[in-house]
Amino acid sequence: FYTAADGGMVFYAPSEGPKTSKNTKYTRNELREMLRAGDTRIKTKGMTKNNWGLSSLKRRVRKKLAAVGGSLDATLAVNYVTTTGNRTKLGRVIVGQIHAKDDEPLRLYYRKMPNNTRGSIYMAHEPIDGDEQWYELIGGKASNIADPVDGIALNEVFSYRVEVVESLLTVTIIRAGKPDVIQQVDMSKSGYHKSDQYMYFKAGVYNQNNTADKGDYVQATFYQLENHHAK
């Protein structure tokens, strides 16, 4: 992670390297939302003022958190994705997340296959109980996808906005001169109303290919990253 000459925040994650969690098989380089703002007396994890939750939480539970709902705005360019390894994992990187206690209400993916000139954007929503839900926003997530006509090329700047209002998750992809692409997910039955379910945003690069050759990697440059919350 470093600041580029143009002021962008560069995130780099090799396919081989240390893992930040015992529950992951992949390397990552991400920023984790820290609403405690340097007050280390507040615990990082748990129902604390470092995290936020849904408005459907009980009032006594909501009072323990820093905020209810929120939004994350990012402007970025994906500079490089993996080009070697198992075809099912080629070219995949997560560039934004909402993480809960143990699960992920949102994973936002960029994927470009080596023979394509443009990449796709898709997302996953993970209910606490039940199967993951997949949504294709631009192009598709399959490894045999043809070159997406309206896809996003490497080094092409685009923006995303993630917003949670009550139990509604809205993800918007924003590009200059093109209509916004919007996907909404109703999380009211996903289990995140339970009294132990806190949330936080993450952004950066989470490499999704652990089969690549040594030296292969993912990289993205972020030019804007802002979070907002209602108290």
mmCIF file with all atom_site columns, C-alpha atoms in Angstrom:
data_model
loop_
_atom_site.group_PDB
_atom_site.id
_atom_site.type_symbol
_atom_site.label_atom_id
_atom_site.label_alt_id
_atom_site.label_comp_id
_atom_site.label_asym_id
_atom_site.label_entity_id
_atom_site.label_seq_id
_atom_site.pdbx_PDB_ins_code
_atom_site.Cartn_x
_atom_site.Cartn_y
_atom_site.Cartn_z
_atom_site.occupancy
_atom_site.B_iso_or_equiv
_atom_site.pdbx_formal_charge
_atom_site.auth_seq_id
_atom_site.auth_comp_id
_atom_site.auth_asym_id
_atom_site.auth_atom_id
_atom_site.pdbx_PDB_model_num
ATOM 1   C CA . PHE A 1 1   ? 0.000   0.000   0.000   1.00 0.00 ? 1   PHE A CA 1
ATOM 2   C CA . TYR A 1 2   ? 1.413   3.370   -0.956  1.00 0.00 ? 2   TYR A CA 1
ATOM 3   C CA . THR A 1 3   ? 0.488   6.828   -2.267  1.00 0.00 ? 3   THR A CA 1
ATOM 4   C CA . ALA A 1 4   ? 1.165   7.254   -5.983  1.00 0.00 ? 4   ALA A CA 1
ATOM 5   C CA . ALA A 1 5   ? 2.581   10.388  -7.602  1.00 0.00 ? 5   ALA A CA 1
ATOM 6   C CA . ASP A 1 6   ? -0.941  11.432  -8.658  1.00 0.00 ? 6   ASP A CA 1
ATOM 7   C CA . GLY A 1 7   ? -2.210  11.156  -5.068  1.00 0.00 ? 7   GLY A CA 1
ATOM 8   C CA . GLY A 1 8   ? -4.034  7.865   -5.560  1.00 0.00 ? 8   GLY A CA 1
ATOM 9   C CA . MET A 1 9   ? -3.964  5.165   -2.871  1.00 0.00 ? 9   MET A CA 1
ATOM 10  C CA . VAL A 1 10  ? -2.413  2.054   -4.437  1.00 0.00 ? 10  VAL A CA 1
ATOM 11  C CA . PHE A 1 11  ? -3.401  -1.364  -3.058  1.00 0.00 ? 11  PHE A CA 1
ATOM 12  C CA . TYR A 1 12  ? -1.342  -4.416  -4.099  1.00 0.00 ? 12  TYR A CA 1
ATOM 13  C CA . ALA A 1 13  ? -1.859  -8.064  -3.128  1.00 0.00 ? 13  ALA A CA 1
ATOM 14  C CA . PRO A 1 14  ? 0.238   -10.954 -4.483  1.00 0.00 ? 14  PRO A CA 1
ATOM 15  C CA . SER A 1 15  ? -1.337  -14.343 -5.043  1.00 0.00 ? 15  SER A CA 1
ATOM 16  C CA . GLU A 1 16  ? 1.159   -15.889 -2.634  1.00 0.00 ? 16  GLU A CA 1
ATOM 17  C CA . GLY A 1 17  ? 1.705   -14.316 0.764   1.00 0.00 ? 17  GLY A CA 1
ATOM 18  C CA . PRO A 1 18  ? 0.565   -14.022 4.370   1.00 0.00 ? 18  PRO A CA 1
ATOM 19  C CA . LYS A 1 19  ? -3.144  -14.306 5.154   1.00 0.00 ? 19  LYS A CA 1
ATOM 20  C CA . THR A 1 20  ? -4.795  -11.831 7.510   1.00 0.00 ? 20  THR A CA 1
ATOM 21  C CA . SER A 1 21  ? -7.321  -14.322 8.870   1.00 0.00 ? 21  SER A CA 1
ATOM 22  C CA . LYS A 1 22  ? -7.401  -18.025 9.665   1.00 0.00 ? 22  LYS A CA 1
ATOM 23  C CA . ASN A 1 23  ? -10.678 -18.218 7.739   1.00 0.00 ? 23  ASN A CA 1
ATOM 24  C CA . THR A 1 24  ? -9.311  -17.069 4.366   1.00 0.00 ? 24  THR A CA 1
ATOM 25  C CA . LYS A 1 25  ? -7.352  -18.770 1.585   1.00 0.00 ? 25  LYS A CA 1
ATOM 26  C CA . TYR A 1 26  ? -6.489  -15.501 -0.148  1.00 0.00 ? 26  TYR A CA 1
ATOM 27  C CA . THR A 1 27  ? -4.223  -12.505 0.363   1.00 0.00 ? 27  THR A CA 1
ATOM 28  C CA . ARG A 1 28  ? -5.618  -9.020  0.753   1.00 0.00 ? 28  ARG A CA 1
ATOM 29  C CA . ASN A 1 29  ? -4.657  -5.381  1.137   1.00 0.00 ? 29  ASN A CA 1
ATOM 30  C CA . GLU A 1 30  ? -7.632  -3.425  2.471   1.00 0.00 ? 30  GLU A CA 1
ATOM 31  C CA . LEU A 1 31  ? -8.674  -0.568  4.689   1.00 0.00 ? 31  LEU A CA 1
ATOM 32  C CA . ARG A 1 32  ? -11.140 -1.474  7.427   1.00 0.00 ? 32  ARG A CA 1
ATOM 33  C CA . GLU A 1 33  ? -13.630 1.140   8.587   1.00 0.00 ? 33  GLU A CA 1
ATOM 34  C CA . MET A 1 34  ? -12.773 2.277   12.141  1.00 0.00 ? 34  MET A CA 1
ATOM 35  C CA . LEU A 1 35  ? -15.535 4.467   13.548  1.00 0.00 ? 35  LEU A CA 1
ATOM 36  C CA . ARG A 1 36  ? -13.848 4.667   16.945  1.00 0.00 ? 36  ARG A CA 1
ATOM 37  C CA . ALA A 1 37  ? -11.528 7.278   15.358  1.00 0.00 ? 37  ALA A CA 1
ATOM 38  C CA . GLY A 1 38  ? -8.424  6.368   17.315  1.00 0.00 ? 38  GLY A CA 1
ATOM 39  C CA . ASP A 1 39  ? -10.088 5.773   20.678  1.00 0.00 ? 39  ASP A CA 1
ATOM 40  C CA . THR A 1 40  ? -8.454  2.439   21.497  1.00 0.00 ? 40  THR A CA 1
ATOM 41  C CA . ARG A 1 41  ? -10.587 2.047   24.614  1.00 0.00 ? 41  ARG A CA 1
ATOM 42  C CA . ILE A 1 42  ? -13.359 0.980   22.213  1.00 0.00 ? 42  ILE A CA 1
ATOM 43  C CA . LYS A 1 43  ? -13.050 -2.620  21.044  1.00 0.00 ? 43  LYS A CA 1
ATOM 44  C CA . THR A 1 44  ? -12.567 -3.172  17.330  1.00 0.00 ? 44  THR A CA 1
ATOM 45  C CA . LYS A 1 45  ? -15.020 -6.068  17.093  1.00 0.00 ? 45  LYS A CA 1
ATOM 46  C CA . GLY A 1 46  ? -18.455 -6.488  18.609  1.00 0.00 ? 46  GLY A CA 1
ATOM 47  C CA . MET A 1 47  ? -21.466 -4.301  19.317  1.00 0.00 ? 47  MET A CA 1
ATOM 48  C CA . THR A 1 48  ? -19.344 -1.235  19.995  1.00 0.00 ? 48  THR A CA 1
ATOM 49  C CA . LYS A 1 49  ? -18.973 2.372   18.844  1.00 0.00 ? 49  LYS A CA 1
ATOM 50  C CA . ASN A 1 50  ? -16.476 1.149   16.227  1.00 0.00 ? 50  ASN A CA 1
ATOM 51  C CA . ASN A 1 51  ? -19.230 -0.464  14.148  1.00 0.00 ? 51  ASN A CA 1
ATOM 52  C CA . TRP A 1 52  ? -22.752 0.094   12.782  1.00 0.00 ? 52  TRP A CA 1
ATOM 53  C CA . GLY A 1 53  ? -25.855 -1.999  12.193  1.00 0.00 ? 53  GLY A CA 1
ATOM 54  C CA . LEU A 1 54  ? -29.295 -2.159  10.654  1.00 0.00 ? 54  LEU A CA 1
ATOM 55  C CA . SER A 1 55  ? -32.169 0.009   11.868  1.00 0.00 ? 55  SER A CA 1
ATOM 56  C CA . SER A 1 56  ? -34.165 -3.194  12.471  1.00 0.00 ? 56  SER A CA 1
ATOM 57  C CA . LEU A 1 57  ? -31.982 -3.998  15.491  1.00 0.00 ? 57  LEU A CA 1
ATOM 58  C CA . LYS A 1 58  ? -33.678 -3.492  18.839  1.00 0.00 ? 58  LYS A CA 1
ATOM 59  C CA . ARG A 1 59  ? -33.276 0.034   20.202  1.00 0.00 ? 59  ARG A CA 1
ATOM 60  C CA . ARG A 1 60  ? -31.211 -1.066  23.205  1.00 0.00 ? 60  ARG A CA 1
ATOM 61  C CA . VAL A 1 61  ? -28.837 -2.844  20.798  1.00 0.00 ? 61  VAL A CA 1
ATOM 62  C CA . ARG A 1 62  ? -28.622 0.067   18.345  1.00 0.00 ? 62  ARG A CA 1
ATOM 63  C CA . LYS A 1 63  ? -27.515 2.352   21.183  1.00 0.00 ? 63  LYS A CA 1
ATOM 64  C CA . LYS A 1 64  ? -24.345 0.287   21.616  1.00 0.00 ? 64  LYS A CA 1
ATOM 65  C CA . LEU A 1 65  ? -23.242 1.024   18.030  1.00 0.00 ? 65  LEU A CA 1
ATOM 66  C CA . ALA A 1 66  ? -21.774 4.128   16.421  1.00 0.00 ? 66  ALA A CA 1
ATOM 67  C CA . ALA A 1 67  ? -24.439 4.415   13.716  1.00 0.00 ? 67  ALA A CA 1
ATOM 68  C CA . VAL A 1 68  ? -27.389 2.901   11.903  1.00 0.00 ? 68  VAL A CA 1
ATOM 69  C CA . GLY A 1 69  ? -26.951 2.237   8.204   1.00 0.00 ? 69  GLY A CA 1
ATOM 70  C CA . GLY A 1 70  ? -24.456 4.106   6.089   1.00 0.00 ? 70  GLY A CA 1
ATOM 71  C CA . SER A 1 71  ? -22.809 4.610   2.728   1.00 0.00 ? 71  SER A CA 1
ATOM 72  C CA . LEU A 1 72  ? -19.406 4.114   1.150   1.00 0.00 ? 72  LEU A CA 1
ATOM 73  C CA . ASP A 1 73  ? -18.320 6.083   -1.930  1.00 0.00 ? 73  ASP A CA 1
ATOM 74  C CA . ALA A 1 74  ? -15.227 5.077   -3.885  1.00 0.00 ? 74  ALA A CA 1
ATOM 75  C CA . THR A 1 75  ? -13.566 6.175   -7.113  1.00 0.00 ? 75  THR A CA 1
ATOM 76  C CA . LEU A 1 76  ? -10.912 3.801   -8.396  1.00 0.00 ? 76  LEU A CA 1
ATOM 77  C CA . ALA A 1 77  ? -9.189  2.069   -11.272 1.00 0.00 ? 77  ALA A CA 1
ATOM 78  C CA . VAL A 1 78  ? -8.243  -1.598  -11.251 1.00 0.00 ? 78  VAL A CA 1
ATOM 79  C CA . ASN A 1 79  ? -4.705  -1.663  -12.613 1.00 0.00 ? 79  ASN A CA 1
ATOM 80  C CA . TYR A 1 80  ? -3.926  -5.354  -12.812 1.00 0.00 ? 80  TYR A CA 1
ATOM 81  C CA . VAL A 1 81  ? -5.526  -8.762  -12.167 1.00 0.00 ? 81  VAL A CA 1
ATOM 82  C CA . THR A 1 82  ? -4.087  -12.269 -12.217 1.00 0.00 ? 82  THR A CA 1
ATOM 83  C CA . THR A 1 83  ? -3.454  -13.911 -15.587 1.00 0.00 ? 83  THR A CA 1
ATOM 84  C CA . THR A 1 84  ? -2.180  -17.328 -14.481 1.00 0.00 ? 84  THR A CA 1
ATOM 85  C CA . GLY A 1 85  ? -3.551  -20.260 -12.517 1.00 0.00 ? 85  GLY A CA 1
ATOM 86  C CA . ASN A 1 86  ? -6.841  -22.133 -12.379 1.00 0.00 ? 86  ASN A CA 1
ATOM 87  C CA . ARG A 1 87  ? -9.279  -20.737 -14.956 1.00 0.00 ? 87  ARG A CA 1
ATOM 88  C CA . THR A 1 88  ? -12.114 -20.660 -12.418 1.00 0.00 ? 88  THR A CA 1
ATOM 89  C CA . LYS A 1 89  ? -10.109 -18.160 -10.324 1.00 0.00 ? 89  LYS A CA 1
ATOM 90  C CA . LEU A 1 90  ? -8.414  -16.083 -13.017 1.00 0.00 ? 90  LEU A CA 1
ATOM 91  C CA . GLY A 1 91  ? -8.702  -12.303 -12.936 1.00 0.00 ? 91  GLY A CA 1
ATOM 92  C CA . ARG A 1 92  ? -10.847 -12.030 -9.785  1.00 0.00 ? 92  ARG A CA 1
ATOM 93  C CA . VAL A 1 93  ? -10.515 -9.329  -7.153  1.00 0.00 ? 93  VAL A CA 1
ATOM 94  C CA . ILE A 1 94  ? -12.875 -7.930  -4.506  1.00 0.00 ? 94  ILE A CA 1
ATOM 95  C CA . VAL A 1 95  ? -12.703 -4.118  -4.353  1.00 0.00 ? 95  VAL A CA 1
ATOM 96  C CA . GLY A 1 96  ? -15.339 -3.375  -1.686  1.00 0.00 ? 96  GLY A CA 1
ATOM 97  C CA . GLN A 1 97  ? -17.149 -5.139  1.134   1.00 0.00 ? 97  GLN A CA 1
ATOM 98  C CA . ILE A 1 98  ? -19.596 -4.905  3.969   1.00 0.00 ? 98  ILE A CA 1
ATOM 99  C CA . HIS A 1 99  ? -18.473 -7.303  6.672   1.00 0.00 ? 99  HIS A CA 1
ATOM 100 C CA . ALA A 1 100 ? -20.649 -8.415  9.575   1.00 0.00 ? 100 ALA A CA 1
ATOM 101 C CA . LYS A 1 101 ? -19.773 -10.489 12.643  1.00 0.00 ? 101 LYS A CA 1
ATOM 102 C CA . ASP A 1 102 ? -18.924 -13.629 10.679  1.00 0.00 ? 102 ASP A CA 1
ATOM 103 C CA . ASP A 1 103 ? -20.526 -13.165 7.279   1.00 0.00 ? 103 ASP A CA 1
ATOM 104 C CA . GLU A 1 104 ? -20.413 -10.709 4.390   1.00 0.00 ? 104 GLU A CA 1
ATOM 105 C CA . PRO A 1 105 ? -23.577 -8.818  3.457   1.00 0.00 ? 105 PRO A CA 1
ATOM 106 C CA . LEU A 1 106 ? -21.676 -7.555  0.402   1.00 0.00 ? 106 LEU A CA 1
ATOM 107 C CA . ARG A 1 107 ? -18.656 -8.522  -1.678  1.00 0.00 ? 107 ARG A CA 1
ATOM 108 C CA . LEU A 1 108 ? -18.130 -6.386  -4.778  1.00 0.00 ? 108 LEU A CA 1
ATOM 109 C CA . TYR A 1 109 ? -16.026 -8.072  -7.492  1.00 0.00 ? 109 TYR A CA 1
ATOM 110 C CA . TYR A 1 110 ? -14.131 -6.931  -10.565 1.00 0.00 ? 110 TYR A CA 1
ATOM 111 C CA . ARG A 1 111 ? -13.097 -9.693  -12.978 1.00 0.00 ? 111 ARG A CA 1
ATOM 112 C CA . LYS A 1 112 ? -11.247 -9.604  -16.293 1.00 0.00 ? 112 LYS A CA 1
ATOM 113 C CA . MET A 1 113 ? -10.222 -12.725 -18.197 1.00 0.00 ? 113 MET A CA 1
ATOM 114 C CA . PRO A 1 114 ? -6.803  -12.653 -19.934 1.00 0.00 ? 114 PRO A CA 1
ATOM 115 C CA . ASN A 1 115 ? -8.229  -12.777 -23.476 1.00 0.00 ? 115 ASN A CA 1
ATOM 116 C CA . ASN A 1 116 ? -10.788 -10.033 -22.856 1.00 0.00 ? 116 ASN A CA 1
ATOM 117 C CA . THR A 1 117 ? -10.121 -6.316  -23.159 1.00 0.00 ? 117 THR A CA 1
ATOM 118 C CA . ARG A 1 118 ? -12.742 -5.355  -20.575 1.00 0.00 ? 118 ARG A CA 1
ATOM 119 C CA . GLY A 1 119 ? -13.798 -6.631  -17.177 1.00 0.00 ? 119 GLY A CA 1
ATOM 120 C CA . SER A 1 120 ? -17.047 -7.365  -15.373 1.00 0.00 ? 120 SER A CA 1
ATOM 121 C CA . ILE A 1 121 ? -18.573 -6.153  -12.118 1.00 0.00 ? 121 ILE A CA 1
ATOM 122 C CA . TYR A 1 122 ? -20.666 -8.484  -9.984  1.00 0.00 ? 122 TYR A CA 1
ATOM 123 C CA . MET A 1 123 ? -21.555 -8.876  -6.322  1.00 0.00 ? 123 MET A CA 1
ATOM 124 C CA . ALA A 1 124 ? -22.455 -11.428 -3.679  1.00 0.00 ? 124 ALA A CA 1
ATOM 125 C CA . HIS A 1 125 ? -24.808 -11.152 -0.712  1.00 0.00 ? 125 HIS A CA 1
ATOM 126 C CA . GLU A 1 126 ? -24.308 -13.726 2.038   1.00 0.00 ? 126 GLU A CA 1
ATOM 127 C CA . PRO A 1 127 ? -27.287 -14.358 4.328   1.00 0.00 ? 127 PRO A CA 1
ATOM 128 C CA . ILE A 1 128 ? -26.418 -15.717 7.763   1.00 0.00 ? 128 ILE A CA 1
ATOM 129 C CA . ASP A 1 129 ? -28.404 -18.851 6.935   1.00 0.00 ? 129 ASP A CA 1
ATOM 130 C CA . GLY A 1 130 ? -28.903 -20.005 3.367   1.00 0.00 ? 130 GLY A CA 1
ATOM 131 C CA . ASP A 1 131 ? -27.093 -19.857 0.067   1.00 0.00 ? 131 ASP A CA 1
ATOM 132 C CA . GLU A 1 132 ? -25.131 -16.898 -1.242  1.00 0.00 ? 132 GLU A CA 1
ATOM 133 C CA . GLN A 1 133 ? -26.977 -14.657 -3.655  1.00 0.00 ? 133 GLN A CA 1
ATOM 134 C CA . TRP A 1 134 ? -25.110 -13.521 -6.788  1.00 0.00 ? 134 TRP A CA 1
ATOM 135 C CA . TYR A 1 135 ? -25.885 -10.477 -8.924  1.00 0.00 ? 135 TYR A CA 1
ATOM 136 C CA . GLU A 1 136 ? -24.229 -9.534  -12.223 1.00 0.00 ? 136 GLU A CA 1
ATOM 137 C CA . LEU A 1 137 ? -24.088 -5.758  -12.713 1.00 0.00 ? 137 LEU A CA 1
ATOM 138 C CA . ILE A 1 138 ? -21.823 -5.374  -15.761 1.00 0.00 ? 138 ILE A CA 1
ATOM 139 C CA . GLY A 1 139 ? -20.886 -8.419  -17.828 1.00 0.00 ? 139 GLY A CA 1
ATOM 140 C CA . GLY A 1 140 ? -20.860 -11.672 -15.876 1.00 0.00 ? 140 GLY A CA 1
ATOM 141 C CA . LYS A 1 141 ? -18.891 -13.691 -13.344 1.00 0.00 ? 141 LYS A CA 1
ATOM 142 C CA . ALA A 1 142 ? -18.307 -16.866 -15.391 1.00 0.00 ? 142 ALA A CA 1
ATOM 143 C CA . SER A 1 143 ? -14.785 -17.826 -16.424 1.00 0.00 ? 143 SER A CA 1
ATOM 144 C CA . ASN A 1 144 ? -15.894 -18.461 -20.030 1.00 0.00 ? 144 ASN A CA 1
ATOM 145 C CA . ILE A 1 145 ? -17.566 -15.081 -20.511 1.00 0.00 ? 145 ILE A CA 1
ATOM 146 C CA . ALA A 1 146 ? -17.062 -13.285 -23.814 1.00 0.00 ? 146 ALA A CA 1
ATOM 147 C CA . ASP A 1 147 ? -15.539 -9.809  -23.765 1.00 0.00 ? 147 ASP A CA 1
ATOM 148 C CA . PRO A 1 148 ? -18.197 -7.647  -22.020 1.00 0.00 ? 148 PRO A CA 1
ATOM 149 C CA . VAL A 1 149 ? -19.391 -5.065  -24.550 1.00 0.00 ? 149 VAL A CA 1
ATOM 150 C CA . ASP A 1 150 ? -20.048 -2.512  -21.817 1.00 0.00 ? 150 ASP A CA 1
ATOM 151 C CA . GLY A 1 151 ? -17.277 -3.703  -19.497 1.00 0.00 ? 151 GLY A CA 1
ATOM 152 C CA . ILE A 1 152 ? -14.595 -1.774  -17.622 1.00 0.00 ? 152 ILE A CA 1
ATOM 153 C CA . ALA A 1 153 ? -10.999 -1.935  -18.873 1.00 0.00 ? 153 ALA A CA 1
ATOM 154 C CA . LEU A 1 154 ? -7.928  -2.071  -16.665 1.00 0.00 ? 154 LEU A CA 1
ATOM 155 C CA . ASN A 1 155 ? -6.865  1.447   -15.603 1.00 0.00 ? 155 ASN A CA 1
ATOM 156 C CA . GLU A 1 156 ? -10.326 2.814   -16.457 1.00 0.00 ? 156 GLU A CA 1
ATOM 157 C CA . VAL A 1 157 ? -11.602 5.055   -13.656 1.00 0.00 ? 157 VAL A CA 1
ATOM 158 C CA . PHE A 1 158 ? -15.084 4.325   -12.290 1.00 0.00 ? 158 PHE A CA 1
ATOM 159 C CA . SER A 1 159 ? -16.962 4.819   -9.037  1.00 0.00 ? 159 SER A CA 1
ATOM 160 C CA . TYR A 1 160 ? -19.155 2.751   -6.802  1.00 0.00 ? 160 TYR A CA 1
ATOM 161 C CA . ARG A 1 161 ? -21.579 3.704   -4.081  1.00 0.00 ? 161 ARG A CA 1
ATOM 162 C CA . VAL A 1 162 ? -22.745 1.242   -1.440  1.00 0.00 ? 162 VAL A CA 1
ATOM 163 C CA . GLU A 1 163 ? -25.687 2.358   0.687   1.00 0.00 ? 163 GLU A CA 1
ATOM 164 C CA . VAL A 1 164 ? -27.679 0.661   3.433   1.00 0.00 ? 164 VAL A CA 1
ATOM 165 C CA . VAL A 1 165 ? -30.964 2.293   4.445   1.00 0.00 ? 165 VAL A CA 1
ATOM 166 C CA . GLU A 1 166 ? -33.073 0.295   6.888   1.00 0.00 ? 166 GLU A CA 1
ATOM 167 C CA . SER A 1 167 ? -32.728 -3.251  5.443   1.00 0.00 ? 167 SER A CA 1
ATOM 168 C CA . LEU A 1 168 ? -32.213 -2.227  1.811   1.00 0.00 ? 168 LEU A CA 1
ATOM 169 C CA . LEU A 1 169 ? -28.739 -2.589  0.282   1.00 0.00 ? 169 LEU A CA 1
ATOM 170 C CA . THR A 1 170 ? -28.147 -0.532  -2.859  1.00 0.00 ? 170 THR A CA 1
ATOM 171 C CA . VAL A 1 171 ? -24.992 -0.809  -4.985  1.00 0.00 ? 171 VAL A CA 1
ATOM 172 C CA . THR A 1 172 ? -24.469 1.723   -7.784  1.00 0.00 ? 172 THR A CA 1
ATOM 173 C CA . ILE A 1 173 ? -21.729 1.655   -10.426 1.00 0.00 ? 173 ILE A CA 1
ATOM 174 C CA . ILE A 1 174 ? -21.020 5.121   -11.830 1.00 0.00 ? 174 ILE A CA 1
ATOM 175 C CA . ARG A 1 175 ? -19.096 5.892   -15.046 1.00 0.00 ? 175 ARG A CA 1
ATOM 176 C CA . ALA A 1 176 ? -18.656 9.129   -16.943 1.00 0.00 ? 176 ALA A CA 1
ATOM 177 C CA . GLY A 1 177 ? -21.019 9.432   -19.913 1.00 0.00 ? 177 GLY A CA 1
ATOM 178 C CA . LYS A 1 178 ? -22.910 6.203   -19.140 1.00 0.00 ? 178 LYS A CA 1
ATOM 179 C CA . PRO A 1 179 ? -26.096 5.420   -17.215 1.00 0.00 ? 179 PRO A CA 1
ATOM 180 C CA . ASP A 1 180 ? -25.634 4.298   -13.628 1.00 0.00 ? 180 ASP A CA 1
ATOM 181 C CA . VAL A 1 181 ? -25.952 0.565   -12.995 1.00 0.00 ? 181 VAL A CA 1
ATOM 182 C CA . ILE A 1 182 ? -27.988 -0.128  -9.850  1.00 0.00 ? 182 ILE A CA 1
ATOM 183 C CA . GLN A 1 183 ? -28.583 -3.339  -7.915  1.00 0.00 ? 183 GLN A CA 1
ATOM 184 C CA . GLN A 1 184 ? -30.735 -3.550  -4.786  1.00 0.00 ? 184 GLN A CA 1
ATOM 185 C CA . VAL A 1 185 ? -30.980 -6.386  -2.264  1.00 0.00 ? 185 VAL A CA 1
ATOM 186 C CA . ASP A 1 186 ? -33.601 -6.699  0.459   1.00 0.00 ? 186 ASP A CA 1
ATOM 187 C CA . MET A 1 187 ? -31.722 -7.874  3.556   1.00 0.00 ? 187 MET A CA 1
ATOM 188 C CA . SER A 1 188 ? -34.765 -8.038  5.831   1.00 0.00 ? 188 SER A CA 1
ATOM 189 C CA . LYS A 1 189 ? -34.710 -11.847 5.826   1.00 0.00 ? 189 LYS A CA 1
ATOM 190 C CA . SER A 1 190 ? -30.926 -12.297 5.755   1.00 0.00 ? 190 SER A CA 1
ATOM 191 C CA . GLY A 1 191 ? -30.495 -12.540 9.537   1.00 0.00 ? 191 GLY A CA 1
ATOM 192 C CA . TYR A 1 192 ? -28.655 -9.260  10.171  1.00 0.00 ? 192 TYR A CA 1
ATOM 193 C CA . HIS A 1 193 ? -31.399 -8.011  12.491  1.00 0.00 ? 193 HIS A CA 1
ATOM 194 C CA . LYS A 1 194 ? -30.029 -10.312 15.223  1.00 0.00 ? 194 LYS A CA 1
ATOM 195 C CA . SER A 1 195 ? -28.642 -8.595  18.319  1.00 0.00 ? 195 SER A CA 1
ATOM 196 C CA . ASP A 1 196 ? -24.989 -9.596  17.699  1.00 0.00 ? 196 ASP A CA 1
ATOM 197 C CA . GLN A 1 197 ? -24.760 -8.480  14.064  1.00 0.00 ? 197 GLN A CA 1
ATOM 198 C CA . TYR A 1 198 ? -22.500 -5.448  13.692  1.00 0.00 ? 198 TYR A CA 1
ATOM 199 C CA . MET A 1 199 ? -21.152 -4.205  10.344  1.00 0.00 ? 199 MET A CA 1
ATOM 200 C CA . TYR A 1 200 ? -18.267 -2.248  8.853   1.00 0.00 ? 200 TYR A CA 1
ATOM 201 C CA . PHE A 1 201 ? -17.075 -1.262  5.370   1.00 0.00 ? 201 PHE A CA 1
ATOM 202 C CA . LYS A 1 202 ? -13.862 -2.482  3.742   1.00 0.00 ? 202 LYS A CA 1
ATOM 203 C CA . ALA A 1 203 ? -12.157 -1.304  0.556   1.00 0.00 ? 203 ALA A CA 1
ATOM 204 C CA . GLY A 1 204 ? -8.974  -2.183  -1.310  1.00 0.00 ? 204 GLY A CA 1
ATOM 205 C CA . VAL A 1 205 ? -7.995  -5.403  -3.078  1.00 0.00 ? 205 VAL A CA 1
ATOM 206 C CA . TYR A 1 206 ? -8.835  -8.899  -1.866  1.00 0.00 ? 206 TYR A CA 1
ATOM 207 C CA . ASN A 1 207 ? -7.115  -11.265 -4.297  1.00 0.00 ? 207 ASN A CA 1
ATOM 208 C CA . GLN A 1 208 ? -9.401  -14.158 -5.281  1.00 0.00 ? 208 GLN A CA 1
ATOM 209 C CA . ASN A 1 209 ? -6.839  -16.339 -7.041  1.00 0.00 ? 209 ASN A CA 1
ATOM 210 C CA . ASN A 1 210 ? -4.540  -18.481 -4.894  1.00 0.00 ? 210 ASN A CA 1
ATOM 211 C CA . THR A 1 211 ? -3.529  -20.754 -7.773  1.00 0.00 ? 211 THR A CA 1
ATOM 212 C CA . ALA A 1 212 ? -1.550  -18.178 -9.776  1.00 0.00 ? 212 ALA A CA 1
ATOM 213 C CA . ASP A 1 213 ? 2.152   -18.361 -10.553 1.00 0.00 ? 213 ASP A CA 1
ATOM 214 C CA . LYS A 1 214 ? 4.601   -16.810 -8.110  1.00 0.00 ? 214 LYS A CA 1
ATOM 215 C CA . GLY A 1 215 ? 4.793   -13.083 -8.750  1.00 0.00 ? 215 GLY A CA 1
ATOM 216 C CA . ASP A 1 216 ? 1.249   -12.750 -10.110 1.00 0.00 ? 216 ASP A CA 1
ATOM 217 C CA . TYR A 1 217 ? -0.886  -10.184 -8.275  1.00 0.00 ? 217 TYR A CA 1
ATOM 218 C CA . VAL A 1 218 ? -3.836  -7.793  -8.204  1.00 0.00 ? 218 VAL A CA 1
ATOM 219 C CA . GLN A 1 219 ? -3.644  -4.007  -7.905  1.00 0.00 ? 219 GLN A CA 1
ATOM 220 C CA . ALA A 1 220 ? -6.064  -1.081  -7.771  1.00 0.00 ? 220 ALA A CA 1
ATOM 221 C CA . THR A 1 221 ? -5.700  2.663   -7.223  1.00 0.00 ? 221 THR A CA 1
ATOM 222 C CA . PHE A 1 222 ? -8.358  4.513   -5.211  1.00 0.00 ? 222 PHE A CA 1
ATOM 223 C CA . TYR A 1 223 ? -8.818  8.241   -5.835  1.00 0.00 ? 223 TYR A CA 1
ATOM 224 C CA . GLN A 1 224 ? -11.757 8.746   -3.453  1.00 0.00 ? 224 GLN A CA 1
ATOM 225 C CA . LEU A 1 225 ? -12.930 6.804   -0.413  1.00 0.00 ? 225 LEU A CA 1
ATOM 226 C CA . GLU A 1 226 ? -15.563 8.298   1.893   1.00 0.00 ? 226 GLU A CA 1
ATOM 227 C CA . ASN A 1 227 ? -17.908 6.792   4.456   1.00 0.00 ? 227 ASN A CA 1
ATOM 228 C CA . HIS A 1 228 ? -21.051 8.402   5.874   1.00 0.00 ? 228 HIS A CA 1
ATOM 229 C CA . HIS A 1 229 ? -23.390 7.328   8.664   1.00 0.00 ? 229 HIS A CA 1
ATOM 230 C CA . ALA A 1 230 ? -26.545 8.455   10.411  1.00 0.00 ? 230 ALA A CA 1
ATOM 231 C CA . LYS A 1 231 ? -26.238 8.538   14.189  1.00 0.00 ? 231 LYS A CA 1
#
